[in-house]
């Protein structure tokens, strides 16, 4: 079946099985390897992308559901000011160790700050409730998100 | 085995046609359950994403929620309007943030997984579901949950409950190990007080051996009583049986249930004294 959708601003049309996971299509067909597969069952958030501006686990989205929709992956965010602010904040707060979960956390951070430019710690914890990190113990990630909120204040509120 | 067919209806009329004439097709909304299950048992999947049925609105005396509204949509709707709404309170801690953007109320009602956070509140609110397909019209959620005939060749289009039903004092408890864990069971308590007396109550537990149970024994002990005279500790509870789940054993769930029902009831009563 032909399925068309927009990935990182570019129109894509694929002739494939619509029951395939969005995660597999993004990685295998489109080569977007910033999206990781961790658990494959919607627990770890390593595969997080924005689907029509809403944060989702791409391992739980059948491709058919993406038909006609817009997808933003970490690669699409990469050359933006928002990405630079979040990346620097993660580096400065020491939030990255093995780095496997980081793209997912970056996407969750972006989704949070876009909608809530001045999050309380509780909001941050809820926003990253769909992401697992086995290295950092979360506090440094929470610190990074606070830092990104502060440094990008003008951008998030714009 | 033939290829799995996907249908993308754009009108309710098209949907009705597909559901009533095709064999082995099932509606598909948020898809969280789909990729975890075995899709090979279906002949076709009907994507409901193009029907524009995710609206939430107040209509006459009702709050009406489209079947494709996600938990996230419901939370966003109630956040500024009424953060005391029972559905808001019950969904606030349900699932993780990205999952809330996928799980739909219609999917939860239609599939009724034992860990769902919406069924207890919808039972307590005496909600109704609107079906299309071979049976068209509004049905009580209790009928829909217990009568499999209502599921055959039908699709849930919307859910509604009376606005004034959601004006009682309420509490929702999830028996979980960690914040984002599926609950082993949920408890929903909703009671109405007039002149310091409880004049009606609606208590449910979901995730039991029989899927769910209304706590009639407990309700009877509070109705008509002055709130200052109710002592949850001395009350006898309904006989509720649980089956073993990945989170907790049946015995532990039973103990947890007894403790938490009384604790939640006490919490509500404290706000009234």
Coordinates of C-alpha atoms in Angstrom, one line a residue:
Chain A
X1 CA 0.0 0.0 0.0
X2 CA 1.2 3.5 -0.8
X3 CA 1.6 5.7 2.3
X4 CA 2.6 9.3 2.2
X5 CA 3.6 11.5 5.0
X6 CA 6.0 14.3 5.8
X7 CA 9.3 13.6 7.7
X8 CA 11.3 16.6 8.9
X9 CA 9.6 18.9 6.4
X10 CA 10.1 16.6 3.4
X11 CA 7.3 14.7 1.7
X12 CA 7.8 10.9 1.6
X13 CA 5.9 8.3 -0.2
X14 CA 6.5 4.6 0.4
X15 CA 4.9 1.5 -1.0
X16 CA 5.1 -0.8 2.1
X17 CA 3.1 -2.8 4.6
X18 CA 1.1 -0.2 6.6
X19 CA 1.2 -2.4 9.7
X20 CA 5.0 -1.9 10.0
X21 CA 6.1 0.2 13.0
X22 CA 6.9 3.8 12.3
X23 CA 10.2 3.2 14.1
X24 CA 11.3 0.6 11.6
X25 CA 10.3 2.7 8.6
X26 CA 12.2 5.7 9.9
X27 CA 15.3 3.7 10.6
X28 CA 15.4 1.1 7.9
X29 CA 13.7 2.9 4.9
X30 CA 14.7 6.5 5.6
X31 CA 18.0 5.9 7.4
X32 CA 17.1 8.1 10.4
X33 CA 19.3 6.4 12.9
X34 CA 19.0 9.0 15.7
X35 CA 15.8 7.2 16.6
X36 CA 16.7 4.3 18.8
X37 CA 14.9 1.1 19.6
X38 CA 15.1 0.3 23.3
X39 CA 12.3 -1.8 24.6
X40 CA 10.0 -1.8 21.6
X41 CA 6.9 -1.7 23.7
X42 CA 6.4 2.0 24.6
X43 CA 8.3 2.0 27.9
X44 CA 11.7 3.5 27.3
X45 CA 11.2 6.5 25.0
X46 CA 14.3 6.0 23.0
X47 CA 12.2 6.0 19.8
X48 CA 10.3 9.3 20.7
X49 CA 9.3 11.5 17.7
X50 CA 6.7 14.2 17.3
X51 CA 3.7 13.1 15.3
X52 CA 1.6 16.1 14.3
X53 CA 3.4 18.1 17.1
X54 CA 2.6 15.5 19.7
X55 CA 5.3 13.4 21.4
X56 CA 4.8 9.6 20.7
X57 CA 6.7 6.4 20.9
X58 CA 7.3 5.4 17.3
X59 CA 7.5 1.8 18.2
X60 CA 3.8 1.8 19.0
X61 CA 2.7 3.7 15.9
X62 CA 1.6 1.6 12.9
X63 CA 2.8 3.3 9.7
X64 CA -0.9 3.5 8.6
X65 CA -1.5 6.0 11.5
X66 CA 1.2 8.3 10.0
X67 CA -0.6 8.6 6.7
X68 CA -0.9 12.3 5.8
X69 CA 0.8 13.4 9.0
X70 CA 3.9 15.3 9.9
X71 CA 6.8 13.7 11.7
X72 CA 9.7 15.4 13.4
X73 CA 12.7 13.3 14.4
X74 CA 15.9 14.3 16.2
X75 CA 17.5 14.8 12.7
X76 CA 14.8 17.3 11.8
X77 CA 15.5 19.3 15.0
X78 CA 19.2 19.2 14.6
X79 CA 19.9 22.5 12.8
X80 CA 17.6 24.6 14.9
X81 CA 18.2 27.1 17.7
X82 CA 16.0 25.0 20.0
X83 CA 18.3 21.9 19.4
X84 CA 21.4 23.9 20.1
X85 CA 20.0 25.2 23.4
X86 CA 18.9 21.7 24.5
X87 CA 22.1 20.1 23.4
X88 CA 24.3 22.6 25.3
X89 CA 22.2 22.3 28.4
X90 CA 22.5 18.5 28.3
X91 CA 26.3 18.8 27.9
X92 CA 26.7 21.4 30.6
X93 CA 24.6 19.6 33.1
X94 CA 26.5 16.3 32.5
X95 CA 23.3 14.6 31.4
X96 CA 24.8 12.3 28.8
X97 CA 26.7 9.1 29.6
X98 CA 26.2 6.3 27.2
X99 CA 23.9 8.5 25.1
X100 CA 21.5 5.9 23.9
X101 CA 18.5 7.5 25.5
X102 CA 19.6 11.1 24.8
X103 CA 17.7 11.6 21.5
X104 CA 14.5 10.5 23.2
X105 CA 15.1 12.9 26.1
X106 CA 15.9 15.7 23.7
X107 CA 12.6 15.2 21.9
X108 CA 10.7 15.1 25.2
X109 CA 12.4 18.2 26.3
X110 CA 11.5 20.0 23.1
X111 CA 7.9 18.8 23.3
X112 CA 7.7 20.1 26.9
X113 CA 9.3 23.5 26.4
X114 CA 7.3 24.3 23.3
X115 CA 4.1 24.0 25.3
X116 CA 5.3 24.9 28.7
X117 CA 8.3 27.4 28.6
X118 CA 8.5 27.7 32.4
X119 CA 8.0 24.2 33.7
X120 CA 8.1 23.3 37.4
X121 CA 10.2 20.3 38.5
X122 CA 7.0 18.3 38.7
X123 CA 6.1 19.2 35.1
X124 CA 9.6 18.1 34.0
X125 CA 9.2 14.8 35.7
X126 CA 5.9 14.1 34.1
X127 CA 7.2 15.2 30.7
X128 CA 10.1 12.7 30.8
X129 CA 7.9 10.0 32.4
X130 CA 8.0 8.1 29.1
X131 CA 11.9 8.0 28.9
X132 CA 14.2 5.7 30.7
X133 CA 17.9 6.3 31.4
X134 CA 20.0 3.6 33.0
X135 CA 23.1 5.8 33.5
X136 CA 22.5 9.2 34.9
X137 CA 19.9 8.7 37.6
X138 CA 17.7 11.4 36.0
X139 CA 18.6 14.4 38.3
X140 CA 21.2 15.7 35.8
X141 CA 18.6 15.4 33.0
X142 CA 16.1 17.4 35.1
X143 CA 18.8 20.0 35.7
X144 CA 19.5 20.1 32.0
X145 CA 15.9 20.7 31.1
X146 CA 15.7 23.5 33.7
X147 CA 18.8 25.0 32.2
X148 CA 17.4 24.8 28.7
X149 CA 14.2 26.4 29.8
X150 CA 16.2 29.3 31.3
X151 CA 18.6 29.8 28.5
X152 CA 16.0 29.6 25.8
X153 CA 13.4 31.6 27.6
X154 CA 12.8 34.0 24.7
X155 CA 12.7 31.2 22.1
X156 CA 10.2 29.0 24.1
X157 CA 7.9 32.0 24.8
X158 CA 8.0 33.3 21.3
Chain B
X1 CA -3.4 -16.4 5.1
X2 CA -4.4 -13.3 3.0
X3 CA -2.9 -9.9 3.4
X4 CA -4.2 -7.7 6.2
X5 CA -6.4 -5.0 4.7
X6 CA -6.5 -1.4 5.9
X7 CA -9.5 0.8 5.6
X8 CA -9.4 4.6 5.9
X9 CA -13.1 5.8 6.0
X10 CA -13.5 9.5 5.9
X11 CA -17.2 9.7 6.8
X12 CA -19.3 7.9 9.4
X13 CA -21.4 6.5 6.5
X14 CA -18.3 4.8 5.0
X15 CA -17.3 3.5 8.4
X16 CA -20.7 2.0 9.0
X17 CA -20.7 0.4 5.6
X18 CA -17.3 -1.2 6.2
X19 CA -18.1 -2.4 9.7
X20 CA -21.5 -3.9 8.8
X21 CA -20.4 -5.6 5.5
X22 CA -16.9 -6.8 6.1
X23 CA -16.0 -9.9 8.0
X24 CA -13.1 -10.0 10.6
X25 CA -12.4 -6.3 10.6
X26 CA -11.7 -4.3 13.7
X27 CA -11.6 -0.6 14.4
X28 CA -8.2 0.9 15.2
X29 CA -7.7 4.1 17.1
X30 CA -4.5 4.9 19.0
X31 CA -2.8 1.6 18.2
X32 CA -1.1 1.1 21.5
X33 CA -2.5 -2.3 21.9
X34 CA -2.3 -3.3 18.2
X35 CA 1.4 -3.6 17.9
X36 CA 1.7 -5.5 21.1
X37 CA -1.0 -8.0 20.1
X38 CA -1.2 -10.4 17.2
X39 CA -2.7 -8.6 14.2
X40 CA -2.7 -11.9 12.1
X41 CA -6.0 -12.9 13.7
X42 CA -7.7 -10.0 11.9
X43 CA -8.7 -9.7 8.2
X44 CA -8.8 -6.0 8.2
X45 CA -8.2 -2.9 10.3
X46 CA -10.3 0.2 10.1
X47 CA -8.3 3.4 10.8
X48 CA -10.6 5.9 12.6
X49 CA -8.1 8.7 12.3
X50 CA -9.9 10.5 9.4
X51 CA -13.3 10.7 11.0
X52 CA -12.6 13.8 13.1
X53 CA -14.1 12.3 16.2
X54 CA -11.8 13.6 18.8
X55 CA -13.7 16.6 19.8
X56 CA -14.6 17.3 23.5
X57 CA -17.4 19.7 24.2
X58 CA -20.3 20.5 26.5
X59 CA -23.5 19.8 24.8
X60 CA -26.8 20.6 26.5
X61 CA -26.5 18.9 29.9
X62 CA -23.7 16.6 28.9
X63 CA -19.9 16.5 28.5
X64 CA -19.4 14.7 25.2
X65 CA -16.1 13.2 24.3
X66 CA -15.2 11.9 20.8
X67 CA -13.9 8.3 20.7
X68 CA -10.6 9.4 19.2
X69 CA -9.9 11.9 22.0
X70 CA -6.6 10.8 23.6
X71 CA -6.0 10.8 27.3
X72 CA -3.7 13.8 26.6
X73 CA -6.6 15.6 24.8
X74 CA -8.9 15.0 27.8
X75 CA -6.3 16.3 30.3
X76 CA -5.7 19.4 28.2
X77 CA -9.4 20.0 27.9
X78 CA -10.1 19.8 31.7
X79 CA -6.8 21.5 32.8
X80 CA -8.1 25.0 32.6
X81 CA -11.8 24.2 32.8
X82 CA -12.2 21.9 35.8
X83 CA -9.3 20.2 37.3
X84 CA -11.7 18.7 39.8
X85 CA -13.3 16.6 37.1
X86 CA -13.1 12.9 37.9
X87 CA -11.7 12.0 34.5
X88 CA -9.0 14.7 34.9
X89 CA -8.0 13.3 38.3
X90 CA -8.0 9.7 37.1
X91 CA -6.0 10.3 34.0
X92 CA -3.4 12.7 35.4
X93 CA -1.2 9.8 36.5
X94 CA -2.3 7.3 33.9
X95 CA 0.5 6.0 31.6
X96 CA 3.5 8.1 30.5
X97 CA 3.3 11.4 28.7
X98 CA 3.9 10.0 25.1
X99 CA 1.4 7.1 25.7
X100 CA -1.2 9.6 26.8
X101 CA -0.9 11.1 23.3
X102 CA -1.9 7.7 21.8
X103 CA -4.3 6.0 24.1
X104 CA -7.9 7.0 23.1
X105 CA -10.9 6.9 25.3
X106 CA -12.9 5.0 22.6
X107 CA -10.2 2.3 22.4
X108 CA -10.2 2.0 26.2
X109 CA -14.0 1.6 26.3
X110 CA -14.1 -0.8 23.4
X111 CA -11.3 -3.1 24.5
X112 CA -11.7 -2.5 28.2
X113 CA -8.2 -3.7 29.3
X114 CA -8.2 -4.6 33.1
X115 CA -5.6 -1.9 33.7
X116 CA -7.5 1.0 32.1
X117 CA -7.9 4.1 34.2
X118 CA -11.1 5.4 32.5
X119 CA -13.6 2.6 33.0
X120 CA -14.0 3.1 36.8
X121 CA -14.7 6.8 36.4
X122 CA -17.0 6.3 33.5
X123 CA -19.0 3.7 35.4
X124 CA -19.2 6.0 38.4
X125 CA -20.3 8.9 36.2
X126 CA -23.1 6.7 34.6
X127 CA -21.6 7.5 31.2
X128 CA -23.2 6.4 27.9
X129 CA -21.6 5.3 24.7
X130 CA -22.8 6.1 21.2
X131 CA -22.5 3.3 18.8
X132 CA -22.7 3.1 15.0
X133 CA -22.9 0.0 12.9
X134 CA -25.5 -2.7 13.3
X135 CA -26.7 -1.1 16.5
X136 CA -27.0 2.6 16.4
X137 CA -27.6 4.9 19.3
X138 CA -26.7 5.7 23.0
X139 CA -26.2 2.8 25.4
X140 CA -25.3 2.8 29.1
X141 CA -21.6 2.1 29.6
X142 CA -22.5 -0.7 31.9
X143 CA -24.6 -2.4 29.2
X144 CA -21.8 -2.0 26.7
X145 CA -19.2 -3.4 29.1
X146 CA -21.3 -6.5 29.9
X147 CA -23.1 -7.3 26.7
X148 CA -20.9 -8.7 24.0
X149 CA -23.7 -8.4 21.5
X150 CA -23.3 -4.7 21.5
X151 CA -19.7 -5.1 20.3
X152 CA -20.5 -7.1 17.2
X153 CA -20.3 -5.0 14.0
X154 CA -20.3 -1.7 15.9
X155 CA -17.9 1.1 16.6
X156 CA -17.9 3.5 19.6
X157 CA -18.2 7.0 18.2
X158 CA -18.5 9.1 21.4
X159 CA -19.0 8.9 25.1
X160 CA -21.0 11.3 27.3
X161 CA -22.0 11.9 30.9
X162 CA -24.2 14.4 32.6
X163 CA -22.3 17.5 33.7
X164 CA -24.1 17.6 37.1
X165 CA -23.0 14.0 37.8
X166 CA -19.5 15.2 38.0
X167 CA -20.2 17.6 40.9
X168 CA -19.7 15.1 43.7
X169 CA -16.7 14.4 45.8
X170 CA -14.4 11.9 44.2
X171 CA -11.2 9.9 44.5
X172 CA -9.3 7.6 42.2
X173 CA -6.7 5.1 43.2
X174 CA -4.2 3.2 41.0
X175 CA -2.5 0.1 42.4
X176 CA 0.8 0.3 40.7
X177 CA 4.5 -0.3 41.5
X178 CA 6.0 2.8 39.8
X179 CA 4.4 6.0 38.5
X180 CA 4.1 4.8 34.9
X181 CA 3.2 1.2 35.7
X182 CA -0.1 -0.3 34.5
X183 CA -2.3 -0.4 37.5
X184 CA -3.1 -3.9 38.8
X185 CA -6.5 -2.5 39.7
X186 CA -8.2 0.9 40.1
X187 CA -10.7 2.1 42.7
X188 CA -13.1 5.0 41.9
X189 CA -15.2 6.6 44.6
X190 CA -17.8 9.3 43.9
X191 CA -20.3 10.5 46.5
X192 CA -22.7 13.3 46.8
X193 CA -23.4 15.1 50.1
X194 CA -26.4 17.4 50.9
X195 CA -26.8 19.0 54.3
X196 CA -23.8 17.0 55.6
X197 CA -25.5 13.7 54.6
X198 CA -24.4 11.4 51.9
X199 CA -27.4 11.1 49.6
X200 CA -25.9 8.9 46.9
X201 CA -22.7 7.1 46.1
X202 CA -21.1 5.3 43.3
X203 CA -18.1 3.1 44.1
X204 CA -16.3 0.8 41.6
X205 CA -13.2 -1.4 41.5
X206 CA -11.8 -2.4 38.1
X207 CA -9.3 -5.2 37.5
X208 CA -11.0 -7.9 39.6
X209 CA -11.6 -11.5 38.7
X210 CA -14.9 -10.5 37.2
X211 CA -13.2 -7.5 35.5
X212 CA -15.0 -5.0 37.6
X213 CA -17.4 -4.7 40.6
X214 CA -19.7 -2.1 42.0
X215 CA -19.1 -1.8 45.7
X216 CA -22.8 -2.0 46.8
X217 CA -22.1 -3.2 50.3
X218 CA -19.9 -0.2 51.0
X219 CA -22.3 2.2 49.3
X220 CA -25.2 1.1 51.4
X221 CA -23.2 1.8 54.6
X222 CA -22.6 5.5 53.7
X223 CA -25.8 6.5 52.0
X224 CA -28.1 8.5 54.3
X225 CA -25.3 8.9 56.9
X226 CA -24.0 12.1 58.3
X227 CA -20.4 12.5 57.1
X228 CA -19.2 13.1 60.6
X229 CA -20.5 9.7 61.7
X230 CA -18.9 7.7 58.9
X231 CA -16.0 5.7 60.1
X232 CA -14.3 3.9 57.2
X233 CA -12.2 1.7 59.5
X234 CA -15.3 0.0 61.0
X235 CA -17.0 -0.7 57.7
X236 CA -17.3 -4.1 56.1
X237 CA -16.4 -4.3 52.4
X238 CA -17.7 -6.1 49.4
X239 CA -16.2 -9.6 48.7
X240 CA -13.8 -8.8 45.9
X241 CA -11.6 -11.5 44.3
X242 CA -8.4 -10.7 42.2
X243 CA -6.4 -12.9 39.9
X244 CA -2.6 -13.0 40.0
X245 CA -1.0 -10.3 37.9
X246 CA 2.6 -9.5 37.0
X247 CA 2.6 -6.7 39.6
X248 CA 1.0 -8.3 42.6
X249 CA -0.4 -11.6 43.9
X250 CA -4.2 -12.0 44.4
X251 CA -3.7 -11.9 48.2
X252 CA -1.6 -8.8 48.1
X253 CA -4.2 -7.0 45.8
X254 CA -7.0 -7.9 48.2
X255 CA -5.1 -6.4 51.2
X256 CA -4.2 -3.3 49.1
X257 CA -7.8 -3.0 48.0
X258 CA -9.1 -3.1 51.6
X259 CA -6.5 -0.6 52.8
X260 CA -6.9 1.9 49.9
X261 CA -10.7 1.9 49.7
X262 CA -10.9 2.9 53.3
X263 CA -8.0 5.4 52.9
X264 CA -9.6 7.1 49.9
X265 CA -13.0 7.2 51.6
X266 CA -11.4 8.8 54.6
X267 CA -9.6 11.4 52.4
X268 CA -12.9 12.4 50.9
X269 CA -14.7 12.6 54.2
X270 CA -11.9 14.7 55.7
X271 CA -12.6 17.4 53.0
X272 CA -16.2 17.5 54.1
X273 CA -15.7 17.8 57.9

